[in-house]
PDB file of C-alpha atoms in Angstrom:
ATOM      1  CA  HIS A 168     -12.509  12.763  16.441  1.00  0.00           C
ATOM      2  CA  VAL A 169     -11.995  11.923  12.755  1.00  0.00           C
ATOM      3  CA  PRO A 170     -14.363   9.965  10.485  1.00  0.00           C
ATOM      4  CA  TYR A 171     -11.720   7.393   9.581  1.00  0.00           C
ATOM      5  CA  SER A 172     -10.680   4.110  11.151  1.00  0.00           C
ATOM      6  CA  CYS A 173      -7.556   4.023  13.295  1.00  0.00           C
ATOM      7  CA  GLU A 174      -5.920   1.918  10.579  1.00  0.00           C
ATOM      8  CA  GLN A 175      -6.648   4.558   7.937  1.00  0.00           C
ATOM      9  CA  ILE A 176      -5.347   7.552   9.897  1.00  0.00           C
ATOM     10  CA  PHE A 177      -2.386   5.477  11.130  1.00  0.00           C
ATOM     11  CA  SER A 178      -1.476   4.584   7.527  1.00  0.00           C
ATOM     12  CA  VAL A 179      -1.317   8.281   6.600  1.00  0.00           C
ATOM     13  CA  VAL A 180       0.645   9.448   9.665  1.00  0.00           C
ATOM     14  CA  SER A 181       3.127   6.555   9.480  1.00  0.00           C
ATOM     15  CA  ASP A 182       3.824   7.179   5.760  1.00  0.00           C
ATOM     16  CA  VAL A 183       6.669   9.571   6.577  1.00  0.00           C
ATOM     17  CA  GLY A 184       8.142   9.326   3.077  1.00  0.00           C
ATOM     18  CA  SER A 185       5.089  11.116   1.651  1.00  0.00           C
ATOM     19  CA  TYR A 186       5.076  14.069   4.059  1.00  0.00           C
ATOM     20  CA  HIS A 187       6.737  16.443   1.579  1.00  0.00           C
ATOM     21  CA  SER A 188       3.791  16.048  -0.807  1.00  0.00           C
ATOM     22  CA  PHE A 189       1.094  17.321   1.582  1.00  0.00           C
ATOM     23  CA  LEU A 190       2.469  18.636   4.875  1.00  0.00           C
ATOM     24  CA  PRO A 191       2.921  22.402   5.362  1.00  0.00           C
ATOM     25  CA  PHE A 192       6.508  23.521   5.964  1.00  0.00           C
ATOM     26  CA  CYS A 193       7.869  20.068   4.996  1.00  0.00           C
ATOM     27  CA  THR A 194      10.357  20.494   2.145  1.00  0.00           C
ATOM     28  CA  ALA A 195      11.742  16.933   2.097  1.00  0.00           C
ATOM     29  CA  SER A 196      10.901  13.525   3.552  1.00  0.00           C
ATOM     30  CA  ARG A 197      13.043  10.438   3.042  1.00  0.00           C
ATOM     31  CA  VAL A 198      12.769   7.157   4.924  1.00  0.00           C
ATOM     32  CA  LEU A 199      16.252   5.829   5.698  1.00  0.00           C
ATOM     33  CA  GLY A 200      15.338   2.482   7.210  1.00  0.00           C
ATOM     34  CA  ASP A 201      12.764  -0.202   6.584  1.00  0.00           C
ATOM     35  CA  PRO A 202       9.334   1.399   7.165  1.00  0.00           C
ATOM     36  CA  SER A 203       7.765  -2.042   7.687  1.00  0.00           C
ATOM     37  CA  LYS A 204       9.667  -2.345  10.963  1.00  0.00           C
ATOM     38  CA  ASN A 205       8.394  -0.858  14.224  1.00  0.00           C
ATOM     39  CA  GLU A 206      11.290   1.618  14.299  1.00  0.00           C
ATOM     40  CA  PHE A 207      13.057   3.394  11.443  1.00  0.00           C
ATOM     41  CA  ASP A 208      14.914   6.625  10.725  1.00  0.00           C
ATOM     42  CA  ALA A 209      13.717   9.361   8.390  1.00  0.00           C
ATOM     43  CA  THR A 210      15.222  12.631   7.193  1.00  0.00           C
ATOM     44  CA  LEU A 211      12.835  15.563   7.128  1.00  0.00           C
ATOM     45  CA  GLY A 212      13.363  19.023   5.694  1.00  0.00           C
ATOM     46  CA  ILE A 213      11.518  22.000   7.116  1.00  0.00           C
ATOM     47  CA  GLY A 214      11.182  25.585   6.036  1.00  0.00           C
ATOM     48  CA  TYR A 215       9.427  28.119   8.254  1.00  0.00           C
ATOM     49  CA  MET A 216       9.977  31.653   9.548  1.00  0.00           C
ATOM     50  CA  GLY A 217      13.231  31.979   7.616  1.00  0.00           C
ATOM     51  CA  LEU A 218      14.539  28.647   8.874  1.00  0.00           C
ATOM     52  CA  ALA A 219      15.508  25.898   6.479  1.00  0.00           C
ATOM     53  CA  GLU A 220      16.954  22.713   7.886  1.00  0.00           C
ATOM     54  CA  GLU A 221      17.082  18.968   7.422  1.00  0.00           C
ATOM     55  CA  TYR A 222      17.201  16.664  10.406  1.00  0.00           C
ATOM     56  CA  THR A 223      16.881  12.954  11.120  1.00  0.00           C
ATOM     57  CA  SER A 224      14.161  11.516  13.322  1.00  0.00           C
ATOM     58  CA  ARG A 225      13.784   8.088  14.819  1.00  0.00           C
ATOM     59  CA  VAL A 226      10.210   7.005  14.163  1.00  0.00           C
ATOM     60  CA  ARG A 227       8.533   4.377  16.329  1.00  0.00           C
ATOM     61  CA  VAL A 228       5.199   2.874  15.318  1.00  0.00           C
ATOM     62  CA  VAL A 229       2.728   0.630  17.108  1.00  0.00           C
ATOM     63  CA  PRO A 230       0.066  -0.207  14.523  1.00  0.00           C
ATOM     64  CA  PRO A 231      -2.610   1.072  14.573  1.00  0.00           C
ATOM     65  CA  THR A 232      -2.398   3.101  17.791  1.00  0.00           C
ATOM     66  CA  LEU A 233       0.831   5.157  17.890  1.00  0.00           C
ATOM     67  CA  VAL A 234       3.336   7.038  15.737  1.00  0.00           C
ATOM     68  CA  GLU A 235       6.128   8.734  17.682  1.00  0.00           C
ATOM     69  CA  ALA A 236       9.117  10.621  16.271  1.00  0.00           C
ATOM     70  CA  ARG A 237      12.171  12.076  18.027  1.00  0.00           C
ATOM     71  CA  ALA A 238      14.856  14.178  16.354  1.00  0.00           C
ATOM     72  CA  VAL A 239      18.165  12.340  16.755  1.00  0.00           C
ATOM     73  CA  GLU A 240      20.464  14.232  14.374  1.00  0.00           C
ATOM     74  CA  THR A 241      19.778  17.944  14.248  1.00  0.00           C
ATOM     75  CA  ARG A 242      21.492  21.315  14.312  1.00  0.00           C
ATOM     76  CA  LEU A 243      18.215  23.161  14.795  1.00  0.00           C
ATOM     77  CA  PHE A 244      16.549  21.546  17.815  1.00  0.00           C
ATOM     78  CA  VAL A 245      17.544  20.916  21.397  1.00  0.00           C
ATOM     79  CA  ARG A 246      14.492  18.666  21.528  1.00  0.00           C
ATOM     80  CA  LEU A 247      11.786  17.700  19.056  1.00  0.00           C
ATOM     81  CA  ARG A 248       9.271  14.968  19.745  1.00  0.00           C
ATOM     82  CA  THR A 249       5.883  14.330  18.200  1.00  0.00           C
ATOM     83  CA  GLU A 250       3.365  11.742  19.259  1.00  0.00           C
ATOM     84  CA  TRP A 251       0.193  10.695  17.460  1.00  0.00           C
ATOM     85  CA  ARG A 252      -2.245   8.394  19.274  1.00  0.00           C
ATOM     86  CA  PHE A 253      -5.295   6.785  17.702  1.00  0.00           C
ATOM     87  CA  THR A 254      -8.169   5.327  19.731  1.00  0.00           C
ATOM     88  CA  PRO A 255     -11.233   3.776  18.122  1.00  0.00           C
ATOM     89  CA  VAL A 256     -14.474   5.511  19.043  1.00  0.00           C
ATOM     90  CA  ASN A 257     -16.267   2.174  19.225  1.00  0.00           C
ATOM     91  CA  GLY A 258     -13.608   0.763  21.570  1.00  0.00           C
ATOM     92  CA  ARG A 259     -11.950  -1.672  19.182  1.00  0.00           C
ATOM     93  CA  HIS A 260      -9.664  -1.744  16.192  1.00  0.00           C
ATOM     94  CA  GLY A 261     -10.910  -3.255  12.980  1.00  0.00           C
ATOM     95  CA  GLY A 262     -10.368  -3.349   9.282  1.00  0.00           C
ATOM     96  CA  LYS A 263     -11.881  -1.429   6.395  1.00  0.00           C
ATOM     97  CA  ASN A 264     -14.910  -3.717   6.190  1.00  0.00           C
ATOM     98  CA  GLY A 265     -16.196  -2.826   9.638  1.00  0.00           C
ATOM     99  CA  GLY A 266     -18.174  -5.032  11.946  1.00  0.00           C
ATOM    100  CA  LYS A 267     -20.493  -5.030  14.928  1.00  0.00           C
ATOM    101  CA  ASN A 268     -20.161  -2.256  17.464  1.00  0.00           C
ATOM    102  CA  GLY A 269     -21.334  -4.288  20.417  1.00  0.00           C
ATOM    103  CA  SER A 270     -24.794  -5.235  19.118  1.00  0.00           C
ATOM    104  CA  LYS A 271     -26.248  -8.667  19.873  1.00  0.00           C
ATOM    105  CA  GLU A 272     -27.077  -9.311  16.242  1.00  0.00           C
ATOM    106  CA  GLY A 273     -25.698  -7.920  12.991  1.00  0.00           C
ATOM    107  CA  SER A 274     -28.537  -5.432  12.562  1.00  0.00           C
ATOM    108  CA  ASP A 275     -26.634  -2.470  14.056  1.00  0.00           C
ATOM    109  CA  LYS A 276     -23.427  -2.879  12.106  1.00  0.00           C
ATOM    110  CA  VAL A 277     -21.246   0.229  11.989  1.00  0.00           C
ATOM    111  CA  SER A 278     -17.966   0.269  10.119  1.00  0.00           C
ATOM    112  CA  ASP A 279     -14.890   1.484  12.005  1.00  0.00           C
ATOM    113  CA  ALA A 280     -14.570   4.397   9.591  1.00  0.00           C
ATOM    114  CA  GLU A 281     -18.206   5.392  10.232  1.00  0.00           C
ATOM    115  CA  ALA A 282     -17.665   5.186  13.999  1.00  0.00           C
ATOM    116  CA  GLY A 283     -14.395   7.061  13.658  1.00  0.00           C
ATOM    117  CA  CYS A 284     -11.218   7.422  15.598  1.00  0.00           C
ATOM    118  CA  LYS A 285     -10.120   9.732  18.391  1.00  0.00           C
ATOM    119  CA  LEU A 286      -6.937  11.487  17.342  1.00  0.00           C
ATOM    120  CA  SER A 287      -4.462  12.911  19.843  1.00  0.00           C
ATOM    121  CA  PHE A 288      -1.382  14.913  18.793  1.00  0.00           C
ATOM    122  CA  LEU A 289       1.435  16.084  21.064  1.00  0.00           C
ATOM    123  CA  MET A 290       4.444  18.150  20.009  1.00  0.00           C
ATOM    124  CA  GLU A 291       7.378  18.965  22.293  1.00  0.00           C
ATOM    125  CA  MET A 292       9.956  21.282  20.803  1.00  0.00           C
ATOM    126  CA  GLN A 293      12.834  23.491  21.825  1.00  0.00           C
ATOM    127  CA  LEU A 294      14.992  25.255  19.257  1.00  0.00           C
ATOM    128  CA  LYS A 295      18.708  25.773  19.883  1.00  0.00           C
ATOM    129  CA  SER A 296      18.433  29.482  19.088  1.00  0.00           C
ATOM    130  CA  SER A 297      16.634  31.255  21.939  1.00  0.00           C
ATOM    131  CA  VAL A 298      15.473  33.954  19.488  1.00  0.00           C
ATOM    132  CA  HIS A 299      13.928  31.393  17.126  1.00  0.00           C
ATOM    133  CA  ASP A 300      12.517  29.449  20.070  1.00  0.00           C
ATOM    134  CA  ALA A 301      10.764  32.570  21.412  1.00  0.00           C
ATOM    135  CA  MET A 302       9.389  33.393  17.940  1.00  0.00           C
ATOM    136  CA  PHE A 303       8.134  29.860  17.403  1.00  0.00           C
ATOM    137  CA  ALA A 304       6.502  29.717  20.849  1.00  0.00           C
ATOM    138  CA  GLN A 305       4.114  32.434  19.655  1.00  0.00           C
ATOM    139  CA  VAL A 306       2.854  30.334  16.716  1.00  0.00           C
ATOM    140  CA  VAL A 307       3.286  26.733  17.883  1.00  0.00           C
ATOM    141  CA  ASP A 308      -0.453  26.157  18.414  1.00  0.00           C
ATOM    142  CA  LYS A 309      -1.246  27.456  14.932  1.00  0.00           C
ATOM    143  CA  VAL A 310       1.472  25.267  13.371  1.00  0.00           C
ATOM    144  CA  ALA A 311       0.238  22.177  15.247  1.00  0.00           C
ATOM    145  CA  SER A 312      -3.322  22.884  14.106  1.00  0.00           C
ATOM    146  CA  GLN A 313      -2.162  23.230  10.484  1.00  0.00           C
ATOM    147  CA  GLN A 314      -0.304  19.921  10.732  1.00  0.00           C
ATOM    148  CA  VAL A 315      -3.361  18.072  12.067  1.00  0.00           C
ATOM    149  CA  HIS A 316      -5.549  19.678   9.379  1.00  0.00           C
ATOM    150  CA  ALA A 317      -3.103  18.554   6.654  1.00  0.00           C
ATOM    151  CA  PHE A 318      -3.290  14.940   7.843  1.00  0.00           C
ATOM    152  CA  LYS A 319      -7.109  15.068   7.940  1.00  0.00           C
ATOM    153  CA  LYS A 320      -7.172  16.522   4.418  1.00  0.00           C
ATOM    154  CA  ARG A 321      -4.824  13.764   3.218  1.00  0.00           C
ATOM    155  CA  CYS A 322      -7.167  11.143   4.691  1.00  0.00           C
ATOM    156  CA  ALA A 323     -10.093  12.742   2.882  1.00  0.00           C
ATOM    157  CA  GLU A 324      -8.152  12.455  -0.394  1.00  0.00           C
ATOM    158  CA  LEU A 325      -7.108   8.842   0.160  1.00  0.00           C
ATOM    159  CA  PHE A 326     -10.328   7.571   1.779  1.00  0.00           C
ATOM    160  CA  PRO A 327     -13.276   9.399   0.184  1.00  0.00           C
ATOM    161  CA  LYS A 328     -16.685   8.654   1.635  1.00  0.00           C
ATOM    162  CA  GLN A 329     -18.456   5.777  -0.083  1.00  0.00           C
ATOM    163  CA  ALA A 330     -21.867   6.913  -1.354  1.00  0.00           C
TER     164      ALA A 330
END
């Protein structure tokens, strides 16, 4: 659960071109297609555990509920797929201004950001090198946790709480 609307967290995760500025182990991020479309390609650079590589992913987005990426041009991975899913805590998607959360009158208004969003992250990965794959398997949970934390921190920077 994150204290941001699905639209807010979606906007951060789908902004692939900015990854290099805040994501651990990301050394480059360039969008190759039109990011306003529901599918585009992006080149990402990674550096971790002595590995340095750039690869191209096909990114598919379904605003504001899904961001999925699959490596399509890579020398490093047999398979790499990430999936981010966003589900509103109050059961609906809404804008920044919020709205009713099922109340009969407007007295119990809760903004979507106040209600929050359930965040789900899945990463499937297999490296071509069995040695690197075995090494990475030992730290994959830590890396995934660091990635999720970086996105949450980015949201906090872009969407500070209104006092």
